Amino acid sequence: MADQPLAWDDAVAALAGASGVVVLLGATDVGKTTLTLQAANEAARAGRRVAILDTDLGQSEIGPPGTLGVVRLEAPVATLGELKPRALAFVGATSPFGHLLPVVQGTRRLVCHAWERGDELVLVDTSGVVGGRLAEKLKLAKLAVLDPALIVVVQRDRECERLAALAAGVTDAPILRVQCPAEVRAKSPAYRRLRRSIRMRRHFEQARVLDLNAAQARVLDAWIYTGVALTARQLQTASQALGTPILHGETTPDGVFLCAEGRIDKRGFVTLQEEFGRKRVVVTPASLFGSLMVGLVGPGGQGVEIGLLQAVNFERAFFSILTPARSLAEVVQLQFGRLRVRPDGAEIAHLRPGDL
Ligand SMILES: Nc1ncnc2c1ncn2[C@@H]1O[C@H](COP(=O)(O)OP(=O)(O)OP(=O)(O)O)[C@@H](O)[C@H]1O
Ligand SMILES: [Mg+2]
């Protein structure tokens, strides 16, 4: 039998006085972020070293959408958005599905960051995806890498009891149940989209286009510059077969990849099978590389900044990237995201993991 849930004000006081990593779980629109902020403000007021780790990709409060972020509160704040993130982790999508590993990996890196900086309380805010087996696997993996001292479950009814029971399989942290207040309001999909676009636009306000040499940074999670380039003859064969210029192509351990300038004639795949044997052939339209969210990562996973890929110059092997970063000199890894978005925050497309 579950314990009686705590009322809101008691929960704020309990969280503000806790130590170590505290993870908040709950369905969408139950007040997780509000509780996190109120507890952090109270802890900051009491002079405690408190950090917030935001692992919500879509309704992210710290850093732009598609990233995880961590901040230290030096003093109480009205909104988390006014704080500059102390560190970011890149995922490049607004939903964790299809990106579970980077989410878990980023969560781990940022909680370690908070520990190294000596935060005594780390409040971890999470997304409201709690139902279904993927959500359960994600939440359990997060708990495993966070190794929390306390789990807080905010719920209206008993919708998180299954997750709370599963949590016992990965951690012996106690679970504090909190009653979702009646005043909490649901955020509509349009409102969520608007908030994402505002946060994205703000992030790119001071951005400019910088070039990154392909030889300088390893690409992660896309095929370009990861394999062996096709020969001019192979590109010509592919261009003729598909009826549009093939700007670039590579053979990687995952198959043969081609970047097409225009619409392709699918009948040409028969010719490609003759050319490339039984290998899987994937064609990526060049347009998919435009306005694509990318992560710029420094040595050891440090100094993460984000960018919007403007274009790939295949002739001279460099990327043009719109970014608020002042320099790309330290970038060692270029992580490809799956969100195509304009710098004003308007989302163009959410690509699937296999699209690039
Ligand atoms: N204790 C409260 N009293 C009144 N309103 C509240 C309270 N807590 C939250 N709200 C309001 O309810 C809405 C949802 O709250 P919040 O965004 O904190 O929920 P969430 O669980 O973090 O949602 P999400 O799943 O999107 O992350 C917000 O508009 C917030 O201002
Ligand atoms: Mg929230």
JSON list of N, CA, C and O and ligand atoms in Angstrom, two decimals, residues 32-34 56 59 61 125-127 187, ligand 2:
[
{"chain": "A", "resi": 32, "resn": "LYS", "atom": "N", "xyz": [5.86, 18.99, -12.10]},
{"chain": "A", "resi": 32, "resn": "LYS", "atom": "CA", "xyz": [7.25, 18.58, -11.79]},
{"chain": "A", "resi": 32, "resn": "LYS", "atom": "C", "xyz": [8.22, 19.76, -11.85]},
{"chain": "A", "resi": 32, "resn": "LYS", "atom": "O", "xyz": [9.02, 19.97, -10.95]},
{"chain": "A", "resi": 33, "resn": "THR", "atom": "N", "xyz": [8.13, 20.52, -12.96]},
{"chain": "A", "resi": 33, "resn": "THR", "atom": "CA", "xyz": [9.08, 21.62, -13.17]},
{"chain": "A", "resi": 33, "resn": "THR", "atom": "C", "xyz": [8.85, 22.72, -12.15]},
{"chain": "A", "resi": 33, "resn": "THR", "atom": "O", "xyz": [9.80, 23.29, -11.61]},
{"chain": "A", "resi": 34, "resn": "THR", "atom": "N", "xyz": [7.58, 23.00, -11.86]},
{"chain": "A", "resi": 34, "resn": "THR", "atom": "CA", "xyz": [7.26, 24.03, -10.87]},
{"chain": "A", "resi": 34, "resn": "THR", "atom": "C", "xyz": [7.79, 23.63, -9.49]},
{"chain": "A", "resi": 34, "resn": "THR", "atom": "O", "xyz": [8.39, 24.44, -8.78]},
{"chain": "A", "resi": 56, "resn": "ASP", "atom": "N", "xyz": [14.44, 17.00, -19.63]},
{"chain": "A", "resi": 56, "resn": "ASP", "atom": "CA", "xyz": [13.29, 17.05, -20.52]},
{"chain": "A", "resi": 56, "resn": "ASP", "atom": "C", "xyz": [13.74, 17.69, -21.83]},
{"chain": "A", "resi": 56, "resn": "ASP", "atom": "O", "xyz": [14.20, 18.82, -21.84]},
{"chain": "A", "resi": 59, "resn": "GLN", "atom": "N", "xyz": [10.15, 20.17, -23.50]},
{"chain": "A", "resi": 59, "resn": "GLN", "atom": "CA", "xyz": [9.81, 21.34, -22.68]},
{"chain": "A", "resi": 59, "resn": "GLN", "atom": "C", "xyz": [11.01, 21.67, -21.80]},
{"chain": "A", "resi": 59, "resn": "GLN", "atom": "O", "xyz": [10.90, 21.84, -20.58]},
{"chain": "A", "resi": 61, "resn": "GLU", "atom": "N", "xyz": [13.79, 23.57, -19.96]},
{"chain": "A", "resi": 61, "resn": "GLU", "atom": "CA", "xyz": [13.84, 24.91, -19.36]},
{"chain": "A", "resi": 61, "resn": "GLU", "atom": "C", "xyz": [15.28, 25.42, -19.36]},
{"chain": "A", "resi": 61, "resn": "GLU", "atom": "O", "xyz": [15.53, 26.61, -19.32]},
{"chain": "A", "resi": 125, "resn": "ASP", "atom": "N", "xyz": [14.86, 17.13, -13.06]},
{"chain": "A", "resi": 125, "resn": "ASP", "atom": "CA", "xyz": [13.53, 17.24, -13.65]},
{"chain": "A", "resi": 125, "resn": "ASP", "atom": "C", "xyz": [13.49, 16.31, -14.86]},
{"chain": "A", "resi": 125, "resn": "ASP", "atom": "O", "xyz": [14.48, 16.17, -15.58]},
{"chain": "A", "resi": 126, "resn": "THR", "atom": "N", "xyz": [12.36, 15.67, -15.07]},
{"chain": "A", "resi": 126, "resn": "THR", "atom": "CA", "xyz": [12.26, 14.69, -16.16]},
{"chain": "A", "resi": 126, "resn": "THR", "atom": "C", "xyz": [11.05, 15.02, -17.04]},
{"chain": "A", "resi": 126, "resn": "THR", "atom": "O", "xyz": [10.21, 15.83, -16.66]},
{"chain": "A", "resi": 127, "resn": "SER", "atom": "N", "xyz": [10.96, 14.35, -18.19]},
{"chain": "A", "resi": 127, "resn": "SER", "atom": "CA", "xyz": [9.81, 14.56, -19.07]},
{"chain": "A", "resi": 127, "resn": "SER", "atom": "C", "xyz": [8.62, 13.78, -18.52]},
{"chain": "A", "resi": 127, "resn": "SER", "atom": "O", "xyz": [8.77, 12.91, -17.67]},
{"chain": "A", "resi": 187, "resn": "LYS", "atom": "N", "xyz": [-0.68, 22.00, -20.53]},
{"chain": "A", "resi": 187, "resn": "LYS", "atom": "CA", "xyz": [-0.15, 22.83, -21.62]},
{"chain": "A", "resi": 187, "resn": "LYS", "atom": "C", "xyz": [-0.54, 22.18, -22.94]},
{"chain": "A", "resi": 187, "resn": "LYS", "atom": "O", "xyz": [-0.29, 20.99, -23.14]},
{"chain": "B", "resi": 2, "resn": "MG", "atom": "MG", "xyz": [8.20, 20.04, -16.84]}
]
